[in-house]
XYZ file of C-alpha atoms in Angstrom:
711
model
C -0.020 0.005 -0.005
C 1.046 3.545 -0.769
C 0.047 6.563 1.344
C -0.395 9.994 -0.220
C -1.853 13.275 0.956
C -4.874 14.466 -1.061
C -6.228 17.915 -0.196
C -4.824 17.506 3.335
C -6.319 14.020 3.809
C -4.186 10.928 4.158
C -5.225 8.195 1.714
C -3.912 4.624 1.293
C -4.125 2.942 -2.086
C -2.516 -0.045 -3.684
C 0.826 0.386 -5.371
C 0.351 1.196 -9.158
C -2.876 3.050 -8.527
C -3.391 6.521 -10.048
C -4.215 9.733 -8.255
C -7.753 9.421 -9.719
C -8.267 6.104 -7.796
C -6.946 7.688 -4.571
C -9.475 10.442 -5.060
C -12.381 8.006 -5.599
C -11.425 6.208 -2.470
C -11.317 9.467 -0.538
C -14.592 10.671 -2.002
C -12.999 13.626 -3.736
C -14.378 14.574 -7.094
C -12.035 15.480 -9.900
C -13.587 16.663 -13.116
C -12.993 14.326 -16.037
C -14.331 13.069 -19.342
C -12.111 10.367 -20.784
C -11.644 8.440 -17.559
C -14.012 5.562 -16.821
C -13.497 3.097 -14.044
C -14.210 0.097 -16.301
C -11.991 1.185 -19.143
C -8.218 1.549 -19.685
C -6.638 4.958 -19.169
C -6.342 7.249 -22.221
C -5.472 10.586 -20.567
C -6.558 12.469 -23.647
C -9.215 14.955 -22.326
C -6.832 16.568 -19.718
C -9.777 17.729 -17.711
C -8.502 16.014 -14.525
C -5.306 18.190 -14.164
C -4.231 18.517 -10.547
C -1.530 20.207 -8.657
C 1.208 17.760 -7.520
C 3.782 19.145 -5.233
C 7.191 19.473 -6.859
C 5.755 18.805 -10.282
C 6.531 21.758 -12.667
C 3.100 21.692 -14.141
C -0.347 20.357 -13.493
C -0.540 16.555 -13.952
C -3.508 14.373 -15.190
C -5.026 12.605 -12.153
C -6.062 9.586 -14.257
C -2.516 8.887 -15.582
C -0.216 9.939 -12.648
C 0.855 6.966 -10.526
C 0.850 7.474 -6.811
C 4.174 7.454 -4.920
C 4.801 7.243 -1.243
C 4.422 10.700 0.432
C 3.023 12.353 -2.667
C 1.150 15.531 -1.974
C -1.756 16.343 -4.302
C -4.054 19.333 -4.265
C -7.200 19.480 -6.480
C -8.562 22.798 -5.486
C -5.683 25.140 -5.811
C -5.724 28.126 -8.139
C -3.047 26.311 -10.311
C -5.223 23.176 -10.718
C -8.458 25.079 -11.292
C -6.910 27.481 -13.747
C -5.538 24.505 -15.699
C -8.953 22.796 -15.721
C -10.628 26.037 -16.926
C -8.119 26.291 -19.813
C -8.808 22.767 -20.894
C -12.588 23.484 -20.778
C -12.063 26.497 -23.021
C -10.343 24.316 -25.552
C -13.147 21.731 -25.411
C -15.729 24.337 -25.959
C -13.990 26.037 -28.934
C -15.691 23.799 -31.581
C -18.549 22.553 -29.525
C -21.940 23.517 -31.086
C -24.227 25.570 -28.947
C -27.241 23.147 -29.364
C -27.961 22.293 -25.781
C -31.676 23.232 -26.108
C -32.276 20.389 -28.637
C -29.696 17.920 -27.477
C -30.954 14.617 -26.114
C -28.019 14.635 -23.681
C -29.242 17.896 -22.170
C -29.814 17.567 -18.474
C -27.509 14.566 -18.127
C -24.435 15.876 -19.979
C -21.008 15.894 -18.238
C -19.794 18.643 -20.501
C -22.810 20.789 -19.710
C -22.428 20.229 -16.000
C -18.719 20.949 -15.865
C -18.990 23.973 -18.173
C -21.056 25.639 -15.450
C -18.198 25.386 -13.020
C -15.148 25.611 -15.369
C -16.395 27.353 -18.512
C -16.246 31.065 -19.273
C -19.360 33.145 -19.864
C -18.152 33.945 -23.424
C -15.732 32.517 -26.004
C -12.543 34.246 -27.230
C -12.816 32.051 -30.406
C -14.342 33.938 -33.314
C -13.388 31.752 -36.135
C -15.967 29.310 -37.823
C -16.612 26.216 -35.822
C -15.737 22.872 -37.358
C -18.389 20.593 -38.642
C -18.261 16.770 -38.573
C -20.660 14.938 -40.843
C -23.051 12.431 -39.350
C -22.791 8.708 -39.840
C -25.422 5.989 -40.157
C -24.224 3.158 -37.989
C -27.407 1.148 -37.710
C -30.808 1.192 -36.010
C -29.750 1.546 -32.402
C -27.109 4.298 -32.141
C -27.416 7.792 -33.589
C -24.305 9.559 -34.722
C -26.116 12.507 -36.279
C -24.337 15.182 -34.246
C -20.693 14.140 -34.268
C -19.631 17.823 -34.090
C -20.336 17.493 -30.353
C -17.642 14.800 -29.944
C -14.796 15.806 -27.643
C -12.642 12.738 -28.514
C -12.564 11.164 -25.083
C -12.449 7.800 -26.929
C -14.618 6.014 -24.354
C -16.619 4.469 -27.073
C -13.587 3.199 -28.878
C -12.064 1.674 -25.773
C -15.463 0.162 -24.791
C -15.527 -1.685 -28.109
C -12.018 -2.942 -27.803
C -12.014 -3.882 -24.116
C -15.634 -4.740 -23.121
C -17.550 -5.661 -26.243
C -14.358 -7.176 -27.784
C -14.932 -5.706 -31.155
C -13.298 -2.424 -32.301
C -16.131 -1.054 -34.327
C -15.214 2.585 -33.782
C -11.901 4.279 -34.139
C -10.407 7.718 -34.573
C -9.008 8.941 -37.936
C -6.982 12.008 -38.840
C -5.228 14.321 -36.418
C -5.712 17.642 -34.597
C -8.963 19.530 -35.332
C -9.614 17.042 -38.250
C -9.892 14.042 -35.870
C -13.168 12.259 -35.815
C -14.674 9.021 -34.364
C -16.015 6.761 -37.171
C -16.464 3.156 -38.202
C -13.782 3.974 -40.805
C -15.205 1.789 -43.569
C -18.811 2.970 -43.187
C -19.928 -0.228 -41.492
C -22.701 -0.389 -38.916
C -22.195 -0.966 -35.183
C -23.388 -4.470 -34.600
C -22.143 -5.547 -31.141
C -24.751 -6.981 -28.858
C -23.584 -4.550 -26.145
C -23.433 -1.433 -28.368
C -26.015 0.568 -26.501
C -23.593 1.016 -23.574
C -21.600 3.435 -25.830
C -24.615 5.805 -25.442
C -24.328 5.707 -21.707
C -20.602 6.273 -21.455
C -20.506 9.086 -24.059
C -20.016 12.187 -21.798
C -21.643 14.452 -24.418
C -24.542 14.141 -26.938
C -22.417 12.696 -29.791
C -23.761 9.164 -29.431
C -27.424 8.969 -28.628
C -30.238 6.422 -28.683
C -31.900 6.279 -32.094
C -35.223 4.839 -30.899
C -35.438 7.492 -28.098
C -34.202 10.386 -30.156
C -36.208 13.606 -29.730
C -38.962 11.840 -27.832
C -38.536 13.385 -24.326
C -36.384 15.565 -22.184
C -34.501 13.781 -19.408
C -35.990 16.054 -16.634
C -39.514 14.879 -17.729
C -38.797 11.238 -17.066
C -39.510 9.321 -13.896
C -36.839 6.821 -12.999
C -37.877 3.371 -11.568
C -35.829 0.256 -10.844
C -36.592 -3.034 -12.578
C -35.016 -6.272 -13.625
C -34.490 -7.577 -17.164
C -36.959 -10.292 -18.355
C -34.684 -11.751 -21.058
C -31.617 -13.894 -20.458
C -30.484 -15.393 -17.109
C -28.219 -12.510 -16.003
C -31.058 -10.737 -14.292
C -29.554 -7.405 -15.312
C -30.690 -4.485 -13.029
C -32.503 -1.694 -14.911
C -33.642 1.891 -14.629
C -36.867 2.219 -16.588
C -37.602 5.829 -17.499
C -41.207 6.744 -17.833
C -43.210 9.763 -19.159
C -47.051 9.959 -19.042
C -47.403 6.215 -18.070
C -45.341 5.160 -21.013
C -41.867 3.566 -21.041
C -39.498 5.894 -22.921
C -36.082 4.583 -22.196
C -34.225 1.855 -20.390
C -30.689 2.217 -18.945
C -28.566 0.122 -16.546
C -28.771 0.266 -12.797
C -25.342 -0.564 -11.505
C -24.935 -3.787 -9.680
C -21.376 -4.993 -9.446
C -22.359 -8.489 -8.599
C -24.807 -8.985 -11.463
C -24.416 -6.751 -14.547
C -21.819 -4.207 -13.329
C -22.761 -1.018 -15.145
C -23.612 -2.595 -18.431
C -26.786 -4.072 -20.088
C -27.212 -5.976 -23.391
C -28.977 -4.288 -26.258
C -31.977 -6.429 -25.883
C -32.345 -5.258 -22.294
C -32.066 -1.698 -23.466
C -34.208 -1.605 -26.580
C -36.913 -4.316 -26.186
C -39.221 -1.696 -24.480
C -40.334 -0.723 -28.005
C -42.540 -3.838 -27.935
C -44.449 -2.513 -24.912
C -45.918 0.218 -27.024
C -46.401 -1.743 -30.223
C -49.626 -2.255 -32.191
C -49.447 -5.927 -31.240
C -50.330 -5.323 -27.655
C -53.493 -7.077 -26.468
C -55.492 -4.685 -24.365
C -58.801 -6.429 -23.961
C -59.839 -10.097 -23.569
C -60.801 -11.727 -26.827
C -62.943 -14.858 -27.683
C -63.015 -16.643 -30.991
C -66.668 -17.167 -32.008
C -67.348 -18.802 -35.385
C -63.797 -18.307 -36.339
C -63.999 -14.621 -35.718
C -62.172 -12.843 -32.928
C -64.297 -10.544 -30.658
C -63.392 -8.380 -27.756
C -65.284 -9.173 -24.535
C -65.172 -8.168 -20.900
C -63.153 -9.938 -18.321
C -66.068 -11.627 -16.622
C -67.250 -13.168 -19.877
C -63.720 -14.382 -20.916
C -62.892 -15.900 -17.415
C -66.292 -17.631 -17.107
C -65.794 -19.081 -20.588
C -62.433 -20.423 -19.629
C -63.613 -21.790 -16.249
C -66.654 -23.498 -17.758
C -64.561 -24.946 -20.545
C -61.990 -26.366 -18.166
C -64.724 -27.863 -15.924
C -66.400 -29.504 -18.903
C -63.157 -30.996 -20.205
C -62.277 -32.265 -16.755
C -65.694 -33.885 -16.446
C -65.548 -35.383 -19.939
C -61.904 -36.415 -20.245
C -60.452 -36.329 -16.733
C -57.938 -33.816 -15.207
C -55.094 -35.441 -17.141
C -56.446 -33.841 -20.296
C -55.666 -30.334 -18.936
C -52.143 -28.919 -19.020
C -50.086 -25.716 -18.803
C -47.151 -24.660 -21.067
C -45.460 -21.781 -19.377
C -42.570 -19.570 -20.462
C -39.544 -19.214 -18.255
C -39.781 -15.508 -18.926
C -42.793 -15.330 -16.699
C -42.449 -14.088 -13.196
C -41.954 -16.554 -10.324
C -45.375 -15.632 -8.930
C -47.065 -16.401 -12.267
C -45.289 -19.753 -12.586
C -46.184 -20.708 -9.082
C -49.829 -19.868 -9.404
C -50.037 -21.631 -12.878
C -48.632 -24.737 -11.223
C -51.049 -24.464 -8.221
C -53.992 -23.891 -10.592
C -53.243 -27.034 -12.658
C -52.581 -29.128 -9.575
C -55.776 -27.754 -7.992
C -57.637 -29.341 -10.873
C -55.864 -32.656 -10.054
C -53.481 -32.494 -12.975
C -49.665 -32.617 -12.965
C -49.299 -31.399 -16.572
C -47.134 -28.286 -16.440
C -43.755 -27.603 -17.890
C -41.536 -24.680 -18.845
C -39.029 -26.751 -20.957
C -40.646 -26.030 -24.298
C -37.383 -26.256 -26.303
C -36.023 -29.342 -24.573
C -35.643 -32.757 -26.241
C -35.061 -34.704 -22.938
C -37.182 -34.468 -19.774
C -35.392 -36.083 -16.880
C -37.105 -36.220 -13.492
C -35.786 -33.214 -11.450
C -33.028 -34.095 -8.954
C -32.180 -30.493 -7.944
C -32.512 -27.035 -9.419
C -30.048 -26.748 -12.323
C -28.030 -23.475 -12.122
C -24.770 -21.762 -12.980
C -22.805 -23.620 -10.406
C -20.892 -20.475 -9.352
C -21.529 -16.810 -8.862
C -21.811 -14.516 -11.909
C -19.112 -12.256 -10.518
C -16.691 -15.086 -10.374
C -16.823 -15.508 -14.175
C -14.579 -12.392 -14.452
C -11.758 -14.096 -12.471
C -11.774 -17.578 -14.029
C -8.399 -18.992 -15.149
C -9.824 -21.950 -17.154
C -13.251 -22.328 -18.744
C -14.870 -25.010 -20.956
C -18.087 -23.934 -22.707
C -20.234 -26.703 -24.247
C -23.053 -26.083 -26.769
C -23.443 -22.289 -26.438
C -23.153 -19.313 -28.750
C -21.844 -17.589 -25.629
C -21.625 -14.048 -27.056
C -25.170 -13.978 -28.443
C -26.946 -16.193 -25.939
C -25.536 -14.531 -22.841
C -23.877 -11.249 -23.749
C -23.094 -10.152 -20.243
C -21.618 -13.526 -19.236
C -19.439 -13.356 -22.285
C -18.315 -9.968 -21.357
C -17.126 -11.199 -18.007
C -15.342 -14.218 -19.471
C -13.791 -11.822 -22.014
C -12.340 -9.831 -19.074
C -10.995 -13.086 -17.707
C -9.397 -13.870 -20.997
C -7.762 -10.516 -21.099
C -6.072 -11.445 -17.875
C -4.942 -14.830 -19.027
C -7.869 -17.168 -18.775
C -7.777 -20.130 -21.205
C -11.110 -20.574 -23.043
C -12.070 -23.825 -24.551
C -15.283 -24.744 -26.489
C -17.176 -27.774 -27.763
C -19.763 -26.732 -30.290
C -21.236 -27.593 -33.749
C -19.469 -24.680 -35.449
C -16.740 -22.080 -34.941
C -18.277 -18.922 -33.574
C -16.796 -15.424 -33.118
C -16.973 -14.802 -29.339
C -14.794 -11.682 -29.635
C -12.186 -13.262 -27.355
C -9.303 -15.625 -27.892
C -10.513 -19.231 -27.769
C -7.496 -21.551 -27.268
C -9.084 -24.895 -27.986
C -12.160 -25.707 -30.033
C -13.750 -29.074 -30.678
C -16.137 -28.600 -33.713
C -18.514 -31.479 -33.983
C -22.233 -32.117 -34.814
C -24.346 -32.001 -31.693
C -24.830 -35.755 -31.729
C -21.083 -36.207 -31.143
C -20.821 -33.853 -28.155
C -21.273 -36.683 -25.758
C -18.382 -38.552 -27.432
C -16.342 -35.354 -27.300
C -16.860 -34.938 -23.563
C -16.062 -38.569 -22.972
C -12.871 -37.988 -24.873
C -11.926 -35.080 -22.637
C -12.736 -37.315 -19.619
C -10.578 -40.069 -21.029
C -7.696 -37.626 -21.463
C -8.040 -36.527 -17.874
C -8.165 -40.130 -16.709
C -5.034 -40.766 -18.765
C -3.172 -37.800 -17.325
C -4.251 -38.615 -13.737
C -4.012 -42.375 -13.958
C -7.609 -43.028 -12.955
C -10.524 -44.994 -14.468
C -12.343 -43.084 -17.182
C -16.131 -42.863 -16.837
C -16.778 -44.251 -20.378
C -14.657 -47.158 -21.554
C -13.278 -47.612 -25.115
C -13.065 -43.856 -25.911
C -9.851 -42.552 -27.346
C -8.873 -38.941 -26.580
C -7.752 -37.025 -29.698
C -5.337 -34.077 -29.673
C -7.965 -31.429 -29.154
C -9.500 -33.338 -26.207
C -6.103 -33.777 -24.706
C -5.406 -30.060 -24.966
C -8.735 -29.224 -23.291
C -7.974 -31.783 -20.588
C -4.537 -30.358 -19.820
C -5.972 -26.870 -19.831
C -8.617 -27.899 -17.151
C -5.994 -29.654 -15.048
C -4.062 -26.406 -14.763
C -4.999 -23.146 -13.024
C -7.081 -22.712 -9.873
C -10.391 -21.008 -10.708
C -12.133 -23.168 -13.280
C -15.652 -23.757 -14.655
C -17.481 -25.981 -17.147
C -20.474 -24.237 -18.553
C -23.263 -26.010 -20.470
C -25.080 -23.708 -22.849
C -28.603 -23.620 -24.178
C -28.002 -26.218 -26.824
C -26.505 -28.599 -24.200
C -29.538 -28.029 -21.956
C -31.950 -28.765 -24.815
C -29.935 -31.688 -26.131
C -31.512 -35.127 -26.444
C -28.658 -36.485 -24.265
C -28.586 -33.468 -21.828
C -28.344 -35.711 -18.750
C -25.385 -37.623 -20.116
C -23.630 -34.391 -21.104
C -24.193 -33.109 -17.565
C -22.972 -36.360 -15.945
C -19.671 -36.364 -18.015
C -19.188 -32.675 -17.253
C -19.734 -33.418 -13.515
C -17.059 -36.220 -13.663
C -14.670 -33.811 -15.379
C -15.389 -31.107 -12.829
C -14.736 -33.489 -9.933
C -11.420 -34.586 -11.360
C -10.207 -31.070 -12.265
C -11.728 -29.047 -9.406
C -13.909 -27.033 -11.805
C -17.398 -25.893 -11.013
C -20.120 -27.247 -13.321
C -23.306 -25.584 -14.262
C -25.795 -24.410 -16.867
C -25.686 -20.910 -18.282
C -29.530 -21.262 -18.225
C -31.597 -19.836 -21.010
C -34.164 -17.382 -19.713
C -34.729 -14.793 -16.996
C -36.618 -17.377 -14.838
C -35.243 -20.753 -15.851
C -34.015 -21.289 -12.319
C -37.096 -19.697 -10.913
C -39.375 -22.015 -12.936
C -37.735 -24.975 -11.264
C -37.965 -23.350 -7.847
C -41.710 -22.620 -8.426
C -42.406 -26.281 -9.424
C -43.376 -25.468 -13.005
C -42.519 -29.062 -14.003
C -44.678 -32.166 -14.117
C -45.082 -34.173 -10.991
C -45.541 -37.948 -10.761
C -47.526 -39.124 -13.779
C -47.667 -35.707 -15.289
C -47.026 -34.999 -19.055
C -43.825 -33.118 -20.028
C -43.774 -30.317 -22.588
C -42.878 -32.698 -25.374
C -45.830 -34.895 -24.739
C -48.313 -32.006 -24.275
C -47.055 -30.378 -27.482
C -47.433 -33.725 -29.197
C -51.223 -33.694 -28.943
C -51.925 -35.325 -25.631
C -54.121 -32.490 -24.278
C -57.735 -31.542 -24.626
C -57.268 -28.095 -22.900
C -54.023 -26.139 -22.974
C -53.201 -23.050 -20.924
C -50.326 -21.083 -22.552
C -48.601 -18.539 -20.187
C -46.436 -16.073 -22.168
C -45.688 -18.995 -24.452
C -45.744 -18.921 -28.278
C -45.075 -22.510 -29.467
C -44.276 -21.318 -32.949
C -41.209 -19.656 -31.681
C -40.651 -21.170 -28.251
C -41.167 -24.861 -28.748
C -38.962 -27.527 -30.129
C -41.742 -28.730 -32.475
C -42.523 -25.290 -33.938
C -45.136 -25.712 -36.586
C -45.878 -29.320 -35.577
C -46.600 -28.108 -32.012
C -48.960 -25.450 -33.396
C -50.749 -28.051 -35.423
C -51.228 -30.317 -32.334
C -52.698 -27.325 -30.388
C -54.985 -26.570 -33.229
C -56.587 -29.963 -32.742
C -57.067 -29.265 -29.005
C -60.570 -28.624 -27.794
C -59.584 -25.443 -25.936
C -56.471 -23.344 -25.900
C -56.264 -20.381 -23.545
C -53.426 -17.864 -24.168
C -52.339 -15.462 -21.443
C -50.021 -12.941 -23.009
C -49.372 -9.170 -23.329
C -49.602 -9.549 -27.141
C -51.995 -10.859 -29.818
C -50.229 -14.225 -29.881
C -51.232 -17.751 -30.956
C -54.366 -16.425 -32.678
C -54.279 -19.260 -35.270
C -55.118 -21.924 -32.727
C -56.231 -20.160 -29.521
C -59.827 -19.901 -28.441
C -59.390 -17.258 -25.716
C -56.767 -14.451 -25.431
C -56.311 -12.979 -21.906
C -54.170 -9.735 -21.823
C -51.623 -10.009 -19.023
C -49.163 -7.384 -17.997
C -45.493 -7.542 -19.168
C -42.704 -6.988 -16.624
C -43.157 -3.194 -16.664
C -46.803 -3.296 -15.676
C -46.723 -5.945 -12.859
C -44.811 -6.696 -9.744
C -42.989 -9.944 -9.608
C -39.663 -11.702 -9.240
C -37.049 -13.331 -11.383
C -34.336 -15.814 -10.286
C -31.170 -15.502 -12.334
C -28.608 -18.172 -13.272
C -26.747 -17.990 -9.904
C -29.960 -18.408 -7.883
C -30.317 -14.734 -7.005
C -33.983 -13.831 -6.463
C -34.707 -10.268 -7.512
C -38.149 -8.686 -7.084
C -39.486 -5.643 -8.777
C -42.522 -3.362 -8.982
C -44.630 -2.133 -11.888
C -43.200 0.989 -13.369
C -46.293 2.043 -15.373
C -49.975 1.243 -14.962
C -51.374 -1.647 -17.187
C -52.229 -0.697 -20.752
C -55.971 -0.766 -21.475
C -57.675 -3.689 -19.614
C -54.471 -5.602 -19.170
C -54.151 -7.265 -15.738
C -51.166 -8.708 -13.895
C -50.844 -12.399 -14.712
C -50.890 -13.541 -11.106
C -54.229 -11.811 -10.610
C -55.745 -13.403 -13.680
C -54.610 -16.812 -12.424
C -55.964 -16.081 -8.920
C -59.461 -15.108 -10.181
C -59.492 -18.093 -12.597
C -58.719 -20.381 -9.697
C -61.505 -18.815 -7.623
C -64.052 -19.395 -10.465
C -62.872 -22.992 -10.547
C -63.305 -23.275 -6.760
C -59.669 -24.197 -6.272
C -58.754 -23.607 -2.575
C -55.762 -21.607 -1.353
C -56.059 -18.727 -3.880
C -56.720 -15.841 -1.413
C -53.682 -13.699 -2.293
C -54.103 -9.877 -2.156
C -50.528 -8.994 -3.320
C -47.809 -10.574 -5.374
C -45.630 -10.462 -2.227
C -48.009 -12.871 -0.556
C -47.676 -15.231 -3.586
C -43.912 -14.972 -3.349
C -44.077 -15.724 0.360
C -46.114 -18.842 -0.325
C -43.866 -19.917 -3.209
C -40.694 -19.566 -1.183
C -42.075 -20.595 2.204
C -41.187 -17.321 3.879
C -43.170 -14.913 5.949
C -44.935 -12.260 3.948
C -42.624 -9.298 3.590
C -39.582 -11.410 4.416
C -36.564 -11.919 2.393
C -37.101 -14.649 -0.105
C -34.136 -16.580 -1.386
C -33.594 -19.802 -3.267
C -31.981 -22.129 -0.588
C -28.517 -23.234 -1.704
C -29.456 -26.806 -0.641
C -31.937 -26.910 -3.621
C -29.321 -25.807 -6.098
C -27.694 -28.883 -7.564
C -26.192 -29.989 -10.844
C -25.447 -33.491 -9.672
C -26.145 -36.215 -12.188
C -25.339 -39.898 -12.382
C -24.038 -41.222 -15.635
C -26.895 -43.535 -16.821
C -26.593 -46.038 -19.655
C -27.244 -44.536 -23.027
C -30.720 -45.366 -24.446
C -30.706 -47.784 -27.358
C -31.576 -46.329 -30.713
C -32.013 -42.843 -29.374
C -31.845 -40.511 -32.390
C -30.159 -37.190 -31.649
C -31.522 -34.185 -33.579
C -30.087 -30.721 -33.568
C -31.034 -28.907 -30.343
C -33.421 -25.997 -30.698
C -31.949 -22.687 -29.578
C -33.492 -19.250 -30.003
C -31.295 -16.603 -31.719
C -30.464 -13.369 -29.810
C -33.465 -11.399 -30.925
C -35.933 -14.309 -31.037
C -35.601 -15.297 -27.506
C -38.955 -14.000 -26.097
C -42.116 -12.131 -27.190
C -40.738 -8.742 -26.237
C -37.559 -8.811 -28.401
C -39.403 -10.433 -31.267
C -41.681 -7.315 -31.348
C -38.971 -4.621 -30.765
C -38.719 -2.830 -34.201
C -35.182 -1.536 -33.867
C -33.886 -4.880 -32.645
C -35.377 -6.635 -35.601
C -33.520 -4.218 -37.919
C -30.067 -5.224 -36.496
C -27.552 -7.360 -38.389
C -28.012 -10.212 -35.886
C -31.790 -10.265 -36.429
C -31.449 -10.102 -40.253
C -28.936 -12.996 -40.199
C -31.458 -15.045 -38.256
C -34.266 -14.198 -40.591
C -32.224 -15.159 -43.573
C -31.174 -18.445 -41.854
C -34.853 -19.221 -41.168
C -35.843 -18.421 -44.741
C -33.093 -20.711 -46.054
């Protein structure tokens, strides 16, 4: 540790730290633009000049290493005059368009100009103009004359997103930030460049000119998409979601969010929103009141139960639903004496649960891994924020290995890759296990398997280092031999000291298991229900055409079902549904999600429900009351959560660590079991919100997925 004196205060920081780090620790603010705590030091804005004793001139706090006994003053006339001089240079070419700038009200340059800027400019020459660039549907670079060349966006691309999509060309006053070749910005994390831009040069294209920042209410929420559980600030005007930005949580999403977390809000205000209950009568959809719709559903379920038995009724639920909705859907079905409920719509194998499948480690620990093996995942697109953490680990020496059906660009160095059809992944993992057994002189879990060179390289990698993980992706979870893949991964983990876990697909994949949204003894799994085994199907936030392994075949089976009830915020499943009940998306209801590491995060509604939309948990409660199912006397979602988690109402609900388990015995392989390609949703087809977000569907990733589907 090194001790310095900062504005008369003694501060201890680690050796190699900069004066800026000491100031942060002491709670002393030093004005800056180019410095960002998550990015490398550039020292090119010079706004953080401070007075260092014995130094002949002011020094940049962000790039001046601390030394024992150093004396630093940030408020002397020397320091302040230097900062004012820098501000004068920054404002020379800056356009005076604050009244129309989207950044107005939350602009670092605007804020600091109040304290360090002059009341008038000595510069009389014509200001420079930088032409706008079209870089895609998400980021607007229409006013690049505002850019102060802090290079935060450039460094973010290189260091966090892993793709250098922006760079600086030319020199002096001719310098400008650009994509150089006129390409678009296609990173799945690109929206973070908007947040870290200290001026209004990079702004949100969907939000552009739609509201002023001081008009917006700010409310905390949680992302309903992938299993990170990213913390959000949802910004609202006139009961309408206008913008979504990150809420900093170092243990979960740090200060970043993925583009689908940021821009999917467009779907909330789309024309596809369902705002009133609808019934299909004579093949024609008609809007009805809630009482009519719910009584129709209740009577239909009663009749089907009487005619065909409770086993003819089932629920297919989306793991993007809240924990409360999933719990009540299960309680409703079981209250009708059926065990037919499942969230695993894309799975090809349905083993009996032996524990809640989870990440196997904390999300934060991914940043410090030394060895990692990823099986069956397009990591960068399936889990952008997990990939970002592993990218940071790779920058510090982590060896990344992969087993997948194709070589993918993860924007990080991948040391070893086994590229095989999904049907050969089990053999590949057995080969890695054989190589480990060979290296350690132990018995391999599967006999007569030879380890190839790539398997041996992966094995030796996992045998080295200290902090290690084996991560099974969405394709491995949906695999026809998912249990055997997990069992082999567990054996490898035990032999190498690596943690083993699933990246888990959706916002509530872990929560769905915790809530019991899986068939009990004698119950039908999702594959059987989608195969035509039901007479009445309840679909909660599920769209089988996109969310189910069967796709069109599943839709055809449901079309032959006597009654299909869809609970969704959107006009979904209209081809085969009989009733549409409008339930609230995550912004219009309170609820909880459980992320991949088992962290339960609750949130409140940020806007009132649109039209006659109602929270899903309330709809399920009222439906259960009409069906005379006991135990549905909840007044709040917090009471539902308390019942689901067996805690006192208002208490802290957590997923007990004793329930989180990825243990799996290696069972014999089934004879003649045909292995098809696992069904995995692309980045902007994951759930109903992203599928209906206009700007996301215009991105390069979405277009590639559409072209692939068409082919």
